[in-house]
Amino acid sequence: MLCFTTAGESHGAALVSILEGMPAGVPLLSSDVDAQLARRQAGYGRGRRMQIESDQVELLSGIRAGETLGSPIAMLIRNHDWRNWQEIMSPAPLDGEETEAGRAQGRKRAVTRPRPGHADLAGMLKYDRSDARDILERASARETAARVAAGAVCRTFLSQLDVSIGSHVVALGDVVARAPEDFPPDLNVVADRSPLRTLDSDAEARMIQLIDEAKRSGDTLGGICEVVANGLPVGLGSHVSWDRKLDGRLAAALMSIPAVKGVEIGLGFQAARQHGSTVHDEIDAAEDAVSRGRLRRRSNNAGGLEGGITTGEPLVVRVAMKPISTLMRPLASVEMTTRESAPSTVERSDVTAVPAMGVIAEAMVAFVLADAMLEKFGGDSLAELQRNRRGYLLYLSGRDTGHG
Ligand code: EPS
């Protein structure tokens, strides 16, 4: 239904994002995308690169007069840092590079001592590259700006179908945020006010302290974000085949975010440690809960998914990120030109990017949910899709028997 691809190196000229399959008539302004790009750039613990960049999208195609056309949407985000890297990243051969000997000399800023944890080493071996820059430029999480651009379009589309998506940081290193009694109605309004994007101000102070300590000792940190999507109807995704199950599709999309090592839905791993009687969400009739089939759950341990299908309860997904693999106090590695032990290369980087990861996870969830909406309701235009959705809600309301 919906697909997107990205292109671009971290210190190349620009990032490109192409989203195909969006119906016509979705209202979209570049400021909608820019707002999400700005959220991704924020967060305590980021490095100097985020001071150089102020990501802004150029809408190249697929949108006219503030509405999507149904054609591929191409978006460009220029890298401001490109001006400092033009020679190093030049697509054309530099003087002397035409010869084997010239190439063997390498370019400035060549990376030959791969960083444990990054794609450097596996990529060098797989792609037969002597300079890990040929790998790391694309493996860099800079690419996620292009994902957030595609996700911003999906988010705008979803908002037309009454779906909203937010996230917050639930753990940074070993500091765990307390879960709020009640979620704020607009999660991001509250989370975005915190430099850690957390709802627990006590934990926030300890997280800041932990990041400052890690920075002083040349170390890095990971953490966990929780993404919540509200307003989904029962019935997105399917139980019938492995690749149509929405939980699997969400997990795959989220696991593809750089440095993400785990995804939990609802209770997640905790469910495996409890009895069934404390895990499964009991059911009550609720005439007013139309988008849930006039039924309601007493709890939402399933995180809004059963059998790979949305239940109509909020979707709750947690995403775990390992610590950034570029350490200012480098780990042991090998100088690949001599095969001798050497400390790994030190590149400018972040102490942590967990707050940004939440924004990226929102974008990936928005993409998967937009795809599932298109699959369920079809339509070449937003209006057609909304008509189909209204028909489904009418059926769920019990007023439409479905027999003409
Ligand atoms: C990032 C840009 C990068 C890093 C970070 C994410 O910029 P630079 O490499 O120029 O400092 O800040 O990348 C990584 C953490 C990584 O491991 O590659 C961004 O735009 O998010």
PDB file of N, CA, C and O in Angstrom, residues 110-162:
ATOM      1  N   ALA A 110      39.758   9.454   6.930  1.00  0.00           N
ATOM      2  CA  ALA A 110      39.465   8.030   6.711  1.00  0.00           C
ATOM      3  C   ALA A 110      39.339   7.349   8.071  1.00  0.00           C
ATOM      4  O   ALA A 110      40.037   7.717   9.023  1.00  0.00           O
ATOM      5  N   VAL A 111      38.446   6.384   8.161  1.00  0.00           N
ATOM      6  CA  VAL A 111      38.247   5.642   9.417  1.00  0.00           C
ATOM      7  C   VAL A 111      38.723   4.209   9.184  1.00  0.00           C
ATOM      8  O   VAL A 111      38.113   3.456   8.414  1.00  0.00           O
ATOM      9  N   THR A 112      39.818   3.842   9.832  1.00  0.00           N
ATOM     10  CA  THR A 112      40.398   2.501   9.620  1.00  0.00           C
ATOM     11  C   THR A 112      40.463   1.703  10.914  1.00  0.00           C
ATOM     12  O   THR A 112      40.988   0.598  10.934  1.00  0.00           O
ATOM     13  N   ARG A 113      39.962   2.314  12.022  1.00  0.00           N
ATOM     14  CA  ARG A 113      39.902   1.575  13.301  1.00  0.00           C
ATOM     15  C   ARG A 113      38.426   1.498  13.703  1.00  0.00           C
ATOM     16  O   ARG A 113      37.905   2.395  14.367  1.00  0.00           O
ATOM     17  N   PRO A 114      37.737   0.442  13.256  1.00  0.00           N
ATOM     18  CA  PRO A 114      36.271   0.384  13.415  1.00  0.00           C
ATOM     19  C   PRO A 114      35.823   0.451  14.873  1.00  0.00           C
ATOM     20  O   PRO A 114      36.477  -0.082  15.758  1.00  0.00           O
ATOM     21  N   ARG A 115      34.675   1.101  15.071  1.00  0.00           N
ATOM     22  CA  ARG A 115      34.104   1.258  16.424  1.00  0.00           C
ATOM     23  C   ARG A 115      33.249   0.045  16.765  1.00  0.00           C
ATOM     24  O   ARG A 115      32.303  -0.260  16.011  1.00  0.00           O
ATOM     25  N   PRO A 116      33.562  -0.630  17.879  1.00  0.00           N
ATOM     26  CA  PRO A 116      32.676  -1.728  18.302  1.00  0.00           C
ATOM     27  C   PRO A 116      31.252  -1.188  18.492  1.00  0.00           C
ATOM     28  O   PRO A 116      31.072  -0.131  19.092  1.00  0.00           O
ATOM     29  N   GLY A 117      30.291  -1.912  17.955  1.00  0.00           N
ATOM     30  CA  GLY A 117      28.887  -1.496  18.125  1.00  0.00           C
ATOM     31  C   GLY A 117      28.320  -0.774  16.925  1.00  0.00           C
ATOM     32  O   GLY A 117      27.107  -0.748  16.735  1.00  0.00           O
ATOM     33  N   HIS A 118      29.172  -0.144  16.108  1.00  0.00           N
ATOM     34  CA  HIS A 118      28.687   0.554  14.905  1.00  0.00           C
ATOM     35  C   HIS A 118      28.750  -0.416  13.733  1.00  0.00           C
ATOM     36  O   HIS A 118      29.287  -1.519  13.861  1.00  0.00           O
ATOM     37  N   ALA A 119      28.246  -0.006  12.589  1.00  0.00           N
ATOM     38  CA  ALA A 119      28.259  -0.892  11.410  1.00  0.00           C
ATOM     39  C   ALA A 119      29.641  -0.948  10.754  1.00  0.00           C
ATOM     40  O   ALA A 119      29.825  -1.694   9.782  1.00  0.00           O
ATOM     41  N   ASP A 120      30.612  -0.171  11.288  1.00  0.00           N
ATOM     42  CA  ASP A 120      31.914   0.008  10.625  1.00  0.00           C
ATOM     43  C   ASP A 120      32.538  -1.297  10.140  1.00  0.00           C
ATOM     44  O   ASP A 120      32.846  -1.453   8.955  1.00  0.00           O
ATOM     45  N   LEU A 121      32.772  -2.223  11.080  1.00  0.00           N
ATOM     46  CA  LEU A 121      33.561  -3.410  10.752  1.00  0.00           C
ATOM     47  C   LEU A 121      32.801  -4.376   9.840  1.00  0.00           C
ATOM     48  O   LEU A 121      33.310  -4.770   8.783  1.00  0.00           O
ATOM     49  N   ALA A 122      31.595  -4.735  10.250  1.00  0.00           N
ATOM     50  CA  ALA A 122      30.825  -5.681   9.426  1.00  0.00           C
ATOM     51  C   ALA A 122      30.625  -5.101   8.025  1.00  0.00           C
ATOM     52  O   ALA A 122      30.708  -5.814   7.019  1.00  0.00           O
ATOM     53  N   GLY A 123      30.389  -3.784   7.948  1.00  0.00           N
ATOM     54  CA  GLY A 123      30.179  -3.124   6.657  1.00  0.00           C
ATOM     55  C   GLY A 123      31.441  -3.106   5.808  1.00  0.00           C
ATOM     56  O   GLY A 123      31.390  -3.351   4.602  1.00  0.00           O
ATOM     57  N   MET A 124      32.598  -2.836   6.437  1.00  0.00           N
ATOM     58  CA  MET A 124      33.871  -2.827   5.685  1.00  0.00           C
ATOM     59  C   MET A 124      34.129  -4.188   5.058  1.00  0.00           C
ATOM     60  O   MET A 124      34.533  -4.292   3.907  1.00  0.00           O
ATOM     61  N   LEU A 125      33.893  -5.236   5.841  1.00  0.00           N
ATOM     62  CA  LEU A 125      34.170  -6.585   5.347  1.00  0.00           C
ATOM     63  C   LEU A 125      33.154  -6.972   4.264  1.00  0.00           C
ATOM     64  O   LEU A 125      33.521  -7.480   3.216  1.00  0.00           O
ATOM     65  N   LYS A 126      31.903  -6.689   4.531  1.00  0.00           N
ATOM     66  CA  LYS A 126      30.854  -7.083   3.573  1.00  0.00           C
ATOM     67  C   LYS A 126      30.988  -6.344   2.244  1.00  0.00           C
ATOM     68  O   LYS A 126      30.854  -6.934   1.188  1.00  0.00           O
ATOM     69  N   TYR A 127      31.229  -5.021   2.323  1.00  0.00           N
ATOM     70  CA  TYR A 127      31.243  -4.206   1.095  1.00  0.00           C
ATOM     71  C   TYR A 127      32.650  -4.000   0.524  1.00  0.00           C
ATOM     72  O   TYR A 127      32.829  -3.222  -0.402  1.00  0.00           O
ATOM     73  N   ASP A 128      33.653  -4.666   1.119  1.00  0.00           N
ATOM     74  CA  ASP A 128      35.032  -4.584   0.626  1.00  0.00           C
ATOM     75  C   ASP A 128      35.501  -3.130   0.559  1.00  0.00           C
ATOM     76  O   ASP A 128      35.918  -2.631  -0.486  1.00  0.00           O
ATOM     77  N   ARG A 129      35.416  -2.440   1.693  1.00  0.00           N
ATOM     78  CA  ARG A 129      35.824  -1.035   1.781  1.00  0.00           C
ATOM     79  C   ARG A 129      36.993  -0.911   2.754  1.00  0.00           C
ATOM     80  O   ARG A 129      36.965  -1.492   3.841  1.00  0.00           O
ATOM     81  N   SER A 130      38.022  -0.166   2.395  1.00  0.00           N
ATOM     82  CA  SER A 130      39.154   0.008   3.307  1.00  0.00           C
ATOM     83  C   SER A 130      38.916   1.202   4.242  1.00  0.00           C
ATOM     84  O   SER A 130      39.571   1.328   5.268  1.00  0.00           O
ATOM     85  N   ASP A 131      37.997   2.082   3.882  1.00  0.00           N
ATOM     86  CA  ASP A 131      37.670   3.254   4.707  1.00  0.00           C
ATOM     87  C   ASP A 131      36.240   3.064   5.249  1.00  0.00           C
ATOM     88  O   ASP A 131      35.274   3.054   4.475  1.00  0.00           O
ATOM     89  N   ALA A 132      36.125   2.930   6.563  1.00  0.00           N
ATOM     90  CA  ALA A 132      34.799   2.703   7.157  1.00  0.00           C
ATOM     91  C   ALA A 132      33.871   3.898   6.961  1.00  0.00           C
ATOM     92  O   ALA A 132      32.665   3.789   7.202  1.00  0.00           O
ATOM     93  N   ARG A 133      34.408   5.037   6.528  1.00  0.00           N
ATOM     94  CA  ARG A 133      33.519   6.170   6.244  1.00  0.00           C
ATOM     95  C   ARG A 133      32.510   5.802   5.150  1.00  0.00           C
ATOM     96  O   ARG A 133      31.387   6.314   5.137  1.00  0.00           O
ATOM     97  N   ASP A 134      32.925   4.907   4.248  1.00  0.00           N
ATOM     98  CA  ASP A 134      32.004   4.465   3.186  1.00  0.00           C
ATOM     99  C   ASP A 134      30.792   3.749   3.778  1.00  0.00           C
ATOM    100  O   ASP A 134      29.767   3.598   3.114  1.00  0.00           O
ATOM    101  N   ILE A 135      30.926   3.266   4.987  1.00  0.00           N
ATOM    102  CA  ILE A 135      29.835   2.567   5.684  1.00  0.00           C
ATOM    103  C   ILE A 135      29.128   3.501   6.652  1.00  0.00           C
ATOM    104  O   ILE A 135      27.912   3.652   6.636  1.00  0.00           O
ATOM    105  N   LEU A 136      29.904   4.152   7.501  1.00  0.00           N
ATOM    106  CA  LEU A 136      29.307   4.877   8.635  1.00  0.00           C
ATOM    107  C   LEU A 136      28.501   6.084   8.187  1.00  0.00           C
ATOM    108  O   LEU A 136      27.563   6.494   8.884  1.00  0.00           O
ATOM    109  N   GLU A 137      28.837   6.646   7.031  1.00  0.00           N
ATOM    110  CA  GLU A 137      28.090   7.817   6.566  1.00  0.00           C
ATOM    111  C   GLU A 137      26.615   7.492   6.328  1.00  0.00           C
ATOM    112  O   GLU A 137      25.758   8.324   6.529  1.00  0.00           O
ATOM    113  N   ARG A 138      26.375   6.259   5.908  1.00  0.00           N
ATOM    114  CA  ARG A 138      24.984   5.856   5.677  1.00  0.00           C
ATOM    115  C   ARG A 138      24.385   5.208   6.921  1.00  0.00           C
ATOM    116  O   ARG A 138      23.181   5.318   7.169  1.00  0.00           O
ATOM    117  N   ALA A 139      25.240   4.519   7.700  1.00  0.00           N
ATOM    118  CA  ALA A 139      24.732   3.868   8.917  1.00  0.00           C
ATOM    119  C   ALA A 139      24.390   4.895   9.992  1.00  0.00           C
ATOM    120  O   ALA A 139      23.657   4.588  10.930  1.00  0.00           O
ATOM    121  N   SER A 140      24.919   6.108   9.868  1.00  0.00           N
ATOM    122  CA  SER A 140      24.658   7.159  10.870  1.00  0.00           C
ATOM    123  C   SER A 140      23.155   7.396  11.050  1.00  0.00           C
ATOM    124  O   SER A 140      22.391   7.359  10.082  1.00  0.00           O
ATOM    125  N   ALA A 141      22.802   7.684  12.286  1.00  0.00           N
ATOM    126  CA  ALA A 141      21.391   7.956  12.585  1.00  0.00           C
ATOM    127  C   ALA A 141      20.910   9.286  12.004  1.00  0.00           C
ATOM    128  O   ALA A 141      19.742   9.646  12.146  1.00  0.00           O
ATOM    129  N   ARG A 142      21.783   9.998  11.328  1.00  0.00           N
ATOM    130  CA  ARG A 142      21.343  11.183  10.590  1.00  0.00           C
ATOM    131  C   ARG A 142      20.206  10.817   9.610  1.00  0.00           C
ATOM    132  O   ARG A 142      19.319  11.615   9.341  1.00  0.00           O
ATOM    133  N   GLU A 143      20.269   9.612   9.091  1.00  0.00           N
ATOM    134  CA  GLU A 143      19.262   9.131   8.127  1.00  0.00           C
ATOM    135  C   GLU A 143      17.855   9.216   8.697  1.00  0.00           C
ATOM    136  O   GLU A 143      16.868   9.328   7.949  1.00  0.00           O
ATOM    137  N   THR A 144      17.745   9.190  10.009  1.00  0.00           N
ATOM    138  CA  THR A 144      16.410   9.163  10.619  1.00  0.00           C
ATOM    139  C   THR A 144      15.649  10.476  10.420  1.00  0.00           C
ATOM    140  O   THR A 144      14.427  10.507  10.586  1.00  0.00           O
ATOM    141  N   ALA A 145      16.362  11.548  10.047  1.00  0.00           N
ATOM    142  CA  ALA A 145      15.646  12.800   9.731  1.00  0.00           C
ATOM    143  C   ALA A 145      14.713  12.552   8.543  1.00  0.00           C
ATOM    144  O   ALA A 145      13.566  13.026   8.523  1.00  0.00           O
ATOM    145  N   ALA A 146      15.191  11.782   7.566  1.00  0.00           N
ATOM    146  CA  ALA A 146      14.365  11.483   6.386  1.00  0.00           C
ATOM    147  C   ALA A 146      13.177  10.592   6.761  1.00  0.00           C
ATOM    148  O   ALA A 146      12.094  10.697   6.183  1.00  0.00           O
ATOM    149  N   ARG A 147      13.369   9.728   7.743  1.00  0.00           N
ATOM    150  CA  ARG A 147      12.244   8.893   8.219  1.00  0.00           C
ATOM    151  C   ARG A 147      11.192   9.769   8.881  1.00  0.00           C
ATOM    152  O   ARG A 147       9.992   9.557   8.731  1.00  0.00           O
ATOM    153  N   VAL A 148      11.675  10.721   9.679  1.00  0.00           N
ATOM    154  CA  VAL A 148      10.739  11.601  10.398  1.00  0.00           C
ATOM    155  C   VAL A 148       9.932  12.435   9.395  1.00  0.00           C
ATOM    156  O   VAL A 148       8.741  12.693   9.613  1.00  0.00           O
ATOM    157  N   ALA A 149      10.561  12.815   8.279  1.00  0.00           N
ATOM    158  CA  ALA A 149       9.824  13.562   7.247  1.00  0.00           C
ATOM    159  C   ALA A 149       8.688  12.700   6.685  1.00  0.00           C
ATOM    160  O   ALA A 149       7.540  13.156   6.594  1.00  0.00           O
ATOM    161  N   ALA A 150       8.996  11.451   6.339  1.00  0.00           N
ATOM    162  CA  ALA A 150       7.947  10.554   5.809  1.00  0.00           C
ATOM    163  C   ALA A 150       6.874  10.328   6.879  1.00  0.00           C
ATOM    164  O   ALA A 150       5.668  10.354   6.594  1.00  0.00           O
ATOM    165  N   GLY A 151       7.325  10.142   8.114  1.00  0.00           N
ATOM    166  CA  GLY A 151       6.391   9.914   9.220  1.00  0.00           C
ATOM    167  C   GLY A 151       5.501  11.122   9.468  1.00  0.00           C
ATOM    168  O   GLY A 151       4.338  10.966   9.866  1.00  0.00           O
ATOM    169  N   ALA A 152       6.028  12.321   9.219  1.00  0.00           N
ATOM    170  CA  ALA A 152       5.237  13.539   9.456  1.00  0.00           C
ATOM    171  C   ALA A 152       4.037  13.585   8.502  1.00  0.00           C
ATOM    172  O   ALA A 152       2.943  14.005   8.888  1.00  0.00           O
ATOM    173  N   VAL A 153       4.241  13.142   7.266  1.00  0.00           N
ATOM    174  CA  VAL A 153       3.126  13.107   6.304  1.00  0.00           C
ATOM    175  C   VAL A 153       2.094  12.078   6.781  1.00  0.00           C
ATOM    176  O   VAL A 153       0.888  12.344   6.783  1.00  0.00           O
ATOM    177  N   CYS A 154       2.583  10.919   7.217  1.00  0.00           N
ATOM    178  CA  CYS A 154       1.673   9.858   7.701  1.00  0.00           C
ATOM    179  C   CYS A 154       0.898  10.340   8.923  1.00  0.00           C
ATOM    180  O   CYS A 154      -0.284  10.055   9.083  1.00  0.00           O
ATOM    181  N   ARG A 155       1.571  11.087   9.778  1.00  0.00           N
ATOM    182  CA  ARG A 155       0.942  11.601  10.999  1.00  0.00           C
ATOM    183  C   ARG A 155      -0.185  12.578  10.643  1.00  0.00           C
ATOM    184  O   ARG A 155      -1.261  12.548  11.252  1.00  0.00           O
ATOM    185  N   THR A 156       0.070  13.433   9.658  1.00  0.00           N
ATOM    186  CA  THR A 156      -0.951  14.394   9.234  1.00  0.00           C
ATOM    187  C   THR A 156      -2.155  13.653   8.655  1.00  0.00           C
ATOM    188  O   THR A 156      -3.309  13.981   8.946  1.00  0.00           O
ATOM    189  N   PHE A 157      -1.869  12.651   7.859  1.00  0.00           N
ATOM    190  CA  PHE A 157      -2.928  11.794   7.291  1.00  0.00           C
ATOM    191  C   PHE A 157      -3.743  11.156   8.420  1.00  0.00           C
ATOM    192  O   PHE A 157      -4.982  11.197   8.430  1.00  0.00           O
ATOM    193  N   LEU A 158      -3.050  10.592   9.413  1.00  0.00           N
ATOM    194  CA  LEU A 158      -3.736   9.925  10.526  1.00  0.00           C
ATOM    195  C   LEU A 158      -4.581  10.902  11.338  1.00  0.00           C
ATOM    196  O   LEU A 158      -5.640  10.539  11.852  1.00  0.00           O
ATOM    197  N   SER A 159      -4.107  12.140  11.449  1.00  0.00           N
ATOM    198  CA  SER A 159      -4.860  13.120  12.248  1.00  0.00           C
ATOM    199  C   SER A 159      -6.220  13.388  11.589  1.00  0.00           C
ATOM    200  O   SER A 159      -7.190  13.714  12.264  1.00  0.00           O
ATOM    201  N   GLN A 160      -6.292  13.218  10.249  1.00  0.00           N
ATOM    202  CA  GLN A 160      -7.571  13.374   9.539  1.00  0.00           C
ATOM    203  C   GLN A 160      -8.522  12.215   9.847  1.00  0.00           C
ATOM    204  O   GLN A 160      -9.694  12.246   9.494  1.00  0.00           O
ATOM    205  N   LEU A 161      -7.977  11.156  10.452  1.00  0.00           N
ATOM    206  CA  LEU A 161      -8.778   9.974  10.810  1.00  0.00           C
ATOM    207  C   LEU A 161      -8.861   9.844  12.327  1.00  0.00           C
ATOM    208  O   LEU A 161      -9.060   8.754  12.862  1.00  0.00           O
ATOM    209  N   ASP A 162      -8.617  10.982  13.012  1.00  0.00           N
ATOM    210  CA  ASP A 162      -8.759  11.070  14.473  1.00  0.00           C
ATOM    211  C   ASP A 162      -7.735  10.251  15.252  1.00  0.00           C
ATOM    212  O   ASP A 162      -7.991   9.867  16.395  1.00  0.00           O
TER     213      ASP A 162
END
